[in-house]
Each structure stands twice: as C-alpha cells, then as structure tokens.
C-alpha cells in the first residue's frame, strides 16, 4: 500500500500500537461466541449500546441478533447466532434494515482512539490535575471525559491517557520506504 500524507499530519501523536492491538478483535462465521464477553469487549473498545445501529461505533444485541457498526466500515453488520455459534455475518442498510451481502469474518477496531472506559478516565483525570493548572471541574473536556463522553478535540489529550504515544511511523512495517516531496523540513519546522 501507499500512504500520501502531509508532514504535519505524519507528526500527530497517536495511540500506541499496543492499544490498537489489545482492542481489536475478530468475529468469524461458524465459531462459538460468548455474547456477554462480546458485550464486555464492545464496552472496553468504546462502542456504544443503542436500540438501533445507525453510526460507526454502535452495537445492539436483540436475542440471537447482534448489529454492529465497526469503525472504519462503510456499512454495519448483522451477526445471526444459532445458540452460541455464529450462523452468519451479513452487511445491512441502516435505513431499510435490509441485508446486502454475506461475509465470513469481521475485524473490529476500537471505537475511539482513547480508552474511555473507567480505568482510562481515571488515568486521564489524575494526569489532567497533575499537568494542567486551575480548577479541573471548570474544564468542559475534563467534565466530558469524566462522564464517558469523548469530546471533540480529545485526540490532543492523548498523553493524559497513555504512558507514551506514537506516530504513524510506529504503525508502518519495519522496512517501509519513506519518500519526501518538496520542503518537508520546512513543513516540519513550521508545524513545531
């Protein structure tokens, strides 16, 4: 694959690859599925439980049907269970609820780039109070995160959620070629 990216975007801090690896999971047809464990994984990965799935980062469990809309996906998926086995996985139209096509497996990425579960919120609040001066309770972002709401701009607070952050280069394969075009040094200097 090829990634074309602005120098300033390449330098943005990201969640560490270990966070992504720990919160990515697979669902395959014709395998056993523990629904309660799956619900726990959804919560840990930042997915929201809703009554009807319409947007990325949402899931719904109704008896033997599980609807979910993975992050990065164009369409939601419906998992049909036969007892504790995945009978089928199909995409569907969120407006009409009609099935579109069948797939054999599904890869789910975390719903958020920050861990918004209780342990993540606790780490954020503690580090926020250590790092940022003033009354934390007056900060909208502090209140939002405390209530489990991932506010706009939360990505700028990544260091408060993680011991260390990464860049795009940490996600690239070991022997990737990096090609620079024009004045990257100037763009990097300007960004800093």
PDB file of C-alpha atoms in Angstrom:
ATOM      1  CA  UNK A   1       0.000   0.000   0.000  1.00  0.00           C
ATOM      2  CA  UNK A   2       0.891   3.633  -0.372  1.00  0.00           C
ATOM      3  CA  UNK A   3       0.127   6.410   2.104  1.00  0.00           C
ATOM      4  CA  UNK A   4       0.351  10.025   0.981  1.00  0.00           C
ATOM      5  CA  UNK A   5       0.284  12.341   3.968  1.00  0.00           C
ATOM      6  CA  UNK A   6       1.202  15.904   4.919  1.00  0.00           C
ATOM      7  CA  UNK A   7       4.283  16.258   7.141  1.00  0.00           C
ATOM      8  CA  UNK A   8       2.237  17.930   9.889  1.00  0.00           C
ATOM      9  CA  UNK A   9      -0.274  15.055   9.882  1.00  0.00           C
ATOM     10  CA  UNK A  10       2.516  12.449   9.989  1.00  0.00           C
ATOM     11  CA  UNK A  11       3.801  14.077  13.190  1.00  0.00           C
ATOM     12  CA  UNK A  12       0.467  13.991  15.026  1.00  0.00           C
ATOM     13  CA  UNK A  13       0.592  11.856  18.139  1.00  0.00           C
ATOM     14  CA  UNK A  14      -1.436   8.631  18.044  1.00  0.00           C
ATOM     15  CA  UNK A  15      -2.432   5.938  20.484  1.00  0.00           C
ATOM     16  CA  UNK A  16       0.316   3.321  20.795  1.00  0.00           C
ATOM     17  CA  UNK A  17       0.020   0.241  18.549  1.00  0.00           C
ATOM     18  CA  UNK A  18      -0.371  -1.876  21.698  1.00  0.00           C
ATOM     19  CA  UNK A  19      -3.685  -0.115  22.451  1.00  0.00           C
ATOM     20  CA  UNK A  20      -4.983  -0.882  18.976  1.00  0.00           C
ATOM     21  CA  UNK A  21      -3.802  -4.494  19.175  1.00  0.00           C
ATOM     22  CA  UNK A  22      -5.403  -5.027  22.583  1.00  0.00           C
ATOM     23  CA  UNK A  23      -8.769  -3.587  21.496  1.00  0.00           C
ATOM     24  CA  UNK A  24      -9.083  -5.133  18.027  1.00  0.00           C
ATOM     25  CA  UNK A  25     -10.990  -8.378  17.762  1.00  0.00           C
ATOM     26  CA  UNK A  26     -12.330 -10.772  15.132  1.00  0.00           C
ATOM     27  CA  UNK A  27     -15.650 -12.495  14.673  1.00  0.00           C
ATOM     28  CA  UNK A  28     -15.835 -15.440  12.271  1.00  0.00           C
ATOM     29  CA  UNK A  29     -18.773 -17.411  10.920  1.00  0.00           C
ATOM     30  CA  UNK A  30     -19.159 -20.946  12.254  1.00  0.00           C
ATOM     31  CA  UNK A  31     -17.306 -20.215  15.511  1.00  0.00           C
ATOM     32  CA  UNK A  32     -18.568 -20.048  19.072  1.00  0.00           C
ATOM     33  CA  UNK A  33     -19.344 -16.620  20.503  1.00  0.00           C
ATOM     34  CA  UNK A  34     -19.879 -15.717  24.145  1.00  0.00           C
ATOM     35  CA  UNK A  35     -22.335 -12.794  23.944  1.00  0.00           C
ATOM     36  CA  UNK A  36     -21.599 -11.489  27.451  1.00  0.00           C
ATOM     37  CA  UNK A  37     -17.866 -11.483  26.778  1.00  0.00           C
ATOM     38  CA  UNK A  38     -18.515  -9.761  23.450  1.00  0.00           C
ATOM     39  CA  UNK A  39     -20.529  -7.040  25.230  1.00  0.00           C
ATOM     40  CA  UNK A  40     -17.576  -6.502  27.581  1.00  0.00           C
ATOM     41  CA  UNK A  41     -15.234  -6.231  24.583  1.00  0.00           C
ATOM     42  CA  UNK A  42     -17.560  -3.678  22.953  1.00  0.00           C
ATOM     43  CA  UNK A  43     -17.562  -1.542  26.103  1.00  0.00           C
ATOM     44  CA  UNK A  44     -13.792  -1.807  26.560  1.00  0.00           C
ATOM     45  CA  UNK A  45     -13.259  -0.870  22.887  1.00  0.00           C
ATOM     46  CA  UNK A  46     -15.505   2.198  23.284  1.00  0.00           C
ATOM     47  CA  UNK A  47     -18.616   1.038  21.411  1.00  0.00           C
ATOM     48  CA  UNK A  48     -21.986   2.463  22.481  1.00  0.00           C
ATOM     49  CA  UNK A  49     -25.013   0.276  23.133  1.00  0.00           C
ATOM     50  CA  UNK A  50     -28.047   1.606  21.219  1.00  0.00           C
ATOM     51  CA  UNK A  51     -31.519   0.384  20.307  1.00  0.00           C
ATOM     52  CA  UNK A  52     -30.844   0.688  16.558  1.00  0.00           C
ATOM     53  CA  UNK A  53     -27.423   0.820  14.909  1.00  0.00           C
ATOM     54  CA  UNK A  54     -27.049   3.796  12.554  1.00  0.00           C
ATOM     55  CA  UNK A  55     -23.489   5.144  13.009  1.00  0.00           C
ATOM     56  CA  UNK A  56     -19.942   3.810  13.417  1.00  0.00           C
ATOM     57  CA  UNK A  57     -19.067   2.850  16.982  1.00  0.00           C
ATOM     58  CA  UNK A  58     -22.515   1.478  17.872  1.00  0.00           C
ATOM     59  CA  UNK A  59     -23.841  -2.001  18.666  1.00  0.00           C
ATOM     60  CA  UNK A  60     -27.157  -3.579  19.602  1.00  0.00           C
ATOM     61  CA  UNK A  61     -27.977  -7.052  20.939  1.00  0.00           C
ATOM     62  CA  UNK A  62     -31.504  -8.381  20.369  1.00  0.00           C
ATOM     63  CA  UNK A  63     -31.830 -12.043  21.274  1.00  0.00           C
ATOM     64  CA  UNK A  64     -29.913 -14.063  18.674  1.00  0.00           C
ATOM     65  CA  UNK A  65     -29.078 -10.986  16.564  1.00  0.00           C
ATOM     66  CA  UNK A  66     -26.164  -8.644  17.094  1.00  0.00           C
ATOM     67  CA  UNK A  67     -25.982  -5.497  14.989  1.00  0.00           C
ATOM     68  CA  UNK A  68     -22.758  -3.534  14.998  1.00  0.00           C
ATOM     69  CA  UNK A  69     -21.169  -0.721  13.055  1.00  0.00           C
ATOM     70  CA  UNK A  70     -17.374  -1.075  13.195  1.00  0.00           C
ATOM     71  CA  UNK A  71     -15.168   1.989  12.996  1.00  0.00           C
ATOM     72  CA  UNK A  72     -13.729   2.417   9.510  1.00  0.00           C
ATOM     73  CA  UNK A  73     -16.573   0.449   7.910  1.00  0.00           C
ATOM     74  CA  UNK A  74     -18.942   1.844   5.304  1.00  0.00           C
ATOM     75  CA  UNK A  75     -21.771  -0.441   6.422  1.00  0.00           C
ATOM     76  CA  UNK A  76     -22.999  -2.057   9.632  1.00  0.00           C
ATOM     77  CA  UNK A  77     -23.057  -5.827  10.143  1.00  0.00           C
ATOM     78  CA  UNK A  78     -25.652  -8.225  11.496  1.00  0.00           C
ATOM     79  CA  UNK A  79     -24.480 -11.365  13.266  1.00  0.00           C
ATOM     80  CA  UNK A  80     -27.062 -14.132  13.395  1.00  0.00           C
ATOM     81  CA  UNK A  81     -26.497 -16.612  16.218  1.00  0.00           C
ATOM     82  CA  UNK A  82     -27.648 -20.202  16.486  1.00  0.00           C
ATOM     83  CA  UNK A  83     -27.330 -20.753  20.233  1.00  0.00           C
ATOM     84  CA  UNK A  84     -23.692 -19.760  20.915  1.00  0.00           C
ATOM     85  CA  UNK A  85     -22.416 -20.206  17.346  1.00  0.00           C
ATOM     86  CA  UNK A  86     -22.142 -17.513  14.676  1.00  0.00           C
ATOM     87  CA  UNK A  87     -24.526 -18.761  11.998  1.00  0.00           C
ATOM     88  CA  UNK A  88     -23.937 -15.883   9.568  1.00  0.00           C
ATOM     89  CA  UNK A  89     -22.468 -12.392   9.263  1.00  0.00           C
ATOM     90  CA  UNK A  90     -24.096 -10.001   6.806  1.00  0.00           C
ATOM     91  CA  UNK A  91     -23.879  -6.336   5.961  1.00  0.00           C
ATOM     92  CA  UNK A  92     -27.108  -4.369   6.005  1.00  0.00           C
ATOM     93  CA  UNK A  93     -28.514  -0.982   5.071  1.00  0.00           C
ATOM     94  CA  UNK A  94     -29.052   1.009   8.302  1.00  0.00           C
ATOM     95  CA  UNK A  95     -32.031   2.889   6.806  1.00  0.00           C
ATOM     96  CA  UNK A  96     -34.026  -0.006   5.352  1.00  0.00           C
ATOM     97  CA  UNK A  97     -32.522  -2.714   7.633  1.00  0.00           C
ATOM     98  CA  UNK A  98     -32.293  -4.942   4.526  1.00  0.00           C
ATOM     99  CA  UNK A  99     -29.439  -7.426   4.189  1.00  0.00           C
ATOM    100  CA  UNK A 100     -26.893  -6.599   1.481  1.00  0.00           C
ATOM    101  CA  UNK A 101     -24.234  -9.330   1.353  1.00  0.00           C
ATOM    102  CA  UNK A 102     -22.727 -12.117   3.402  1.00  0.00           C
ATOM    103  CA  UNK A 103     -19.160 -12.158   4.775  1.00  0.00           C
ATOM    104  CA  UNK A 104     -17.164 -14.872   6.522  1.00  0.00           C
ATOM    105  CA  UNK A 105     -15.357 -12.758   9.088  1.00  0.00           C
ATOM    106  CA  UNK A 106     -15.315  -9.341  10.628  1.00  0.00           C
ATOM    107  CA  UNK A 107     -12.476  -7.310  12.144  1.00  0.00           C
ATOM    108  CA  UNK A 108     -13.429  -4.736  14.737  1.00  0.00           C
ATOM    109  CA  UNK A 109     -11.184  -1.796  15.564  1.00  0.00           C
ATOM    110  CA  UNK A 110     -11.623   0.245  18.747  1.00  0.00           C
ATOM    111  CA  UNK A 111     -14.440   2.777  18.510  1.00  0.00           C
ATOM    112  CA  UNK A 112     -12.276   5.566  19.920  1.00  0.00           C
ATOM    113  CA  UNK A 113      -8.604   6.478  19.811  1.00  0.00           C
ATOM    114  CA  UNK A 114      -8.643   6.919  23.583  1.00  0.00           C
ATOM    115  CA  UNK A 115      -9.644   4.447  26.283  1.00  0.00           C
ATOM    116  CA  UNK A 116     -12.878   5.990  27.565  1.00  0.00           C
ATOM    117  CA  UNK A 117     -13.594   3.087  29.948  1.00  0.00           C
ATOM    118  CA  UNK A 118     -13.313   3.663  33.704  1.00  0.00           C
ATOM    119  CA  UNK A 119      -9.570   2.936  34.032  1.00  0.00           C
ATOM    120  CA  UNK A 120      -8.810   5.250  31.092  1.00  0.00           C
ATOM    121  CA  UNK A 121     -10.967   8.031  32.551  1.00  0.00           C
ATOM    122  CA  UNK A 122      -9.265   7.671  35.932  1.00  0.00           C
ATOM    123  CA  UNK A 123      -5.802   7.940  34.354  1.00  0.00           C
ATOM    124  CA  UNK A 124      -6.921  10.988  32.334  1.00  0.00           C
ATOM    125  CA  UNK A 125      -8.379  12.777  35.392  1.00  0.00           C
ATOM    126  CA  UNK A 126      -5.307  12.127  37.517  1.00  0.00           C
ATOM    127  CA  UNK A 127      -2.879  13.305  34.846  1.00  0.00           C
ATOM    128  CA  UNK A 128      -5.063  16.284  33.947  1.00  0.00           C
ATOM    129  CA  UNK A 129      -4.954  17.532  37.554  1.00  0.00           C
ATOM    130  CA  UNK A 130      -1.150  16.950  37.687  1.00  0.00           C
ATOM    131  CA  UNK A 131      -0.447  18.648  34.353  1.00  0.00           C
ATOM    132  CA  UNK A 132      -2.965  21.453  33.843  1.00  0.00           C
ATOM    133  CA  UNK A 133      -3.306  24.316  36.286  1.00  0.00           C
ATOM    134  CA  UNK A 134      -6.633  25.582  37.524  1.00  0.00           C
ATOM    135  CA  UNK A 135      -9.910  24.076  38.660  1.00  0.00           C
ATOM    136  CA  UNK A 136     -10.382  20.904  36.608  1.00  0.00           C
ATOM    137  CA  UNK A 137     -14.130  20.877  37.292  1.00  0.00           C
ATOM    138  CA  UNK A 138     -14.463  24.068  35.229  1.00  0.00           C
ATOM    139  CA  UNK A 139     -12.961  22.386  32.138  1.00  0.00           C
ATOM    140  CA  UNK A 140     -15.560  21.106  29.661  1.00  0.00           C
ATOM    141  CA  UNK A 141     -13.242  18.391  28.354  1.00  0.00           C
ATOM    142  CA  UNK A 142     -12.478  17.221  31.905  1.00  0.00           C
ATOM    143  CA  UNK A 143     -16.198  17.008  32.698  1.00  0.00           C
ATOM    144  CA  UNK A 144     -16.959  15.241  29.410  1.00  0.00           C
ATOM    145  CA  UNK A 145     -14.263  12.598  29.852  1.00  0.00           C
ATOM    146  CA  UNK A 146     -15.317  12.120  33.499  1.00  0.00           C
ATOM    147  CA  UNK A 147     -18.827  11.337  32.196  1.00  0.00           C
ATOM    148  CA  UNK A 148     -17.522   8.970  29.493  1.00  0.00           C
ATOM    149  CA  UNK A 149     -18.173  11.384  26.627  1.00  0.00           C
ATOM    150  CA  UNK A 150     -15.362  11.568  24.030  1.00  0.00           C
ATOM    151  CA  UNK A 151     -15.414  15.298  23.242  1.00  0.00           C
ATOM    152  CA  UNK A 152     -14.281  16.892  20.010  1.00  0.00           C
ATOM    153  CA  UNK A 153     -10.551  17.517  20.245  1.00  0.00           C
ATOM    154  CA  UNK A 154      -9.952  14.645  22.682  1.00  0.00           C
ATOM    155  CA  UNK A 155      -7.066  13.463  20.477  1.00  0.00           C
ATOM    156  CA  UNK A 156      -4.999  16.441  21.661  1.00  0.00           C
ATOM    157  CA  UNK A 157      -5.113  14.990  25.185  1.00  0.00           C
ATOM    158  CA  UNK A 158      -3.679  11.556  24.249  1.00  0.00           C
ATOM    159  CA  UNK A 159      -0.653  11.905  26.587  1.00  0.00           C
ATOM    160  CA  UNK A 160      -3.075  12.089  29.508  1.00  0.00           C
ATOM    161  CA  UNK A 161      -4.499   8.648  28.607  1.00  0.00           C
ATOM    162  CA  UNK A 162      -1.277   6.793  27.740  1.00  0.00           C
ATOM    163  CA  UNK A 163       2.179   6.405  29.262  1.00  0.00           C
ATOM    164  CA  UNK A 164       3.603   7.069  25.801  1.00  0.00           C
ATOM    165  CA  UNK A 165       2.138   7.965  22.424  1.00  0.00           C
ATOM    166  CA  UNK A 166       3.174   7.056  18.890  1.00  0.00           C
ATOM    167  CA  UNK A 167       3.227   8.439  15.375  1.00  0.00           C
ATOM    168  CA  UNK A 168       2.193   6.983  12.057  1.00  0.00           C
ATOM    169  CA  UNK A 169       5.773   5.700  11.655  1.00  0.00           C
ATOM    170  CA  UNK A 170       5.280   3.357  14.625  1.00  0.00           C
ATOM    171  CA  UNK A 171       2.461   1.661  12.681  1.00  0.00           C
ATOM    172  CA  UNK A 172       4.417   1.133   9.457  1.00  0.00           C
ATOM    173  CA  UNK A 173       6.071  -2.196   8.654  1.00  0.00           C
ATOM    174  CA  UNK A 174       9.736  -2.365   9.662  1.00  0.00           C
ATOM    175  CA  UNK A 175      11.285  -1.890   6.200  1.00  0.00           C
ATOM    176  CA  UNK A 176       8.870   0.686   4.772  1.00  0.00           C
ATOM    177  CA  UNK A 177      10.198   3.224   2.307  1.00  0.00           C
ATOM    178  CA  UNK A 178       9.562   6.855   3.159  1.00  0.00           C
ATOM    179  CA  UNK A 179       9.679   9.285   0.242  1.00  0.00           C
ATOM    180  CA  UNK A 180       9.790  13.010   0.922  1.00  0.00           C
ATOM    181  CA  UNK A 181       8.392  15.526  -1.540  1.00  0.00           C
ATOM    182  CA  UNK A 182       9.333  19.202  -1.606  1.00  0.00           C
ATOM    183  CA  UNK A 183      10.275  21.068   1.575  1.00  0.00           C
ATOM    184  CA  UNK A 184       9.395  18.573   4.323  1.00  0.00           C
ATOM    185  CA  UNK A 185      11.972  20.070   6.691  1.00  0.00           C
ATOM    186  CA  UNK A 186      10.326  23.474   6.384  1.00  0.00           C
ATOM    187  CA  UNK A 187       6.856  21.982   6.904  1.00  0.00           C
ATOM    188  CA  UNK A 188       8.055  20.107   9.994  1.00  0.00           C
ATOM    189  CA  UNK A 189       9.757  23.197  11.395  1.00  0.00           C
ATOM    190  CA  UNK A 190       6.637  25.265  10.756  1.00  0.00           C
ATOM    191  CA  UNK A 191       4.474  22.624  12.450  1.00  0.00           C
ATOM    192  CA  UNK A 192       6.662  22.618  15.584  1.00  0.00           C
TER     193      UNK A 192
END
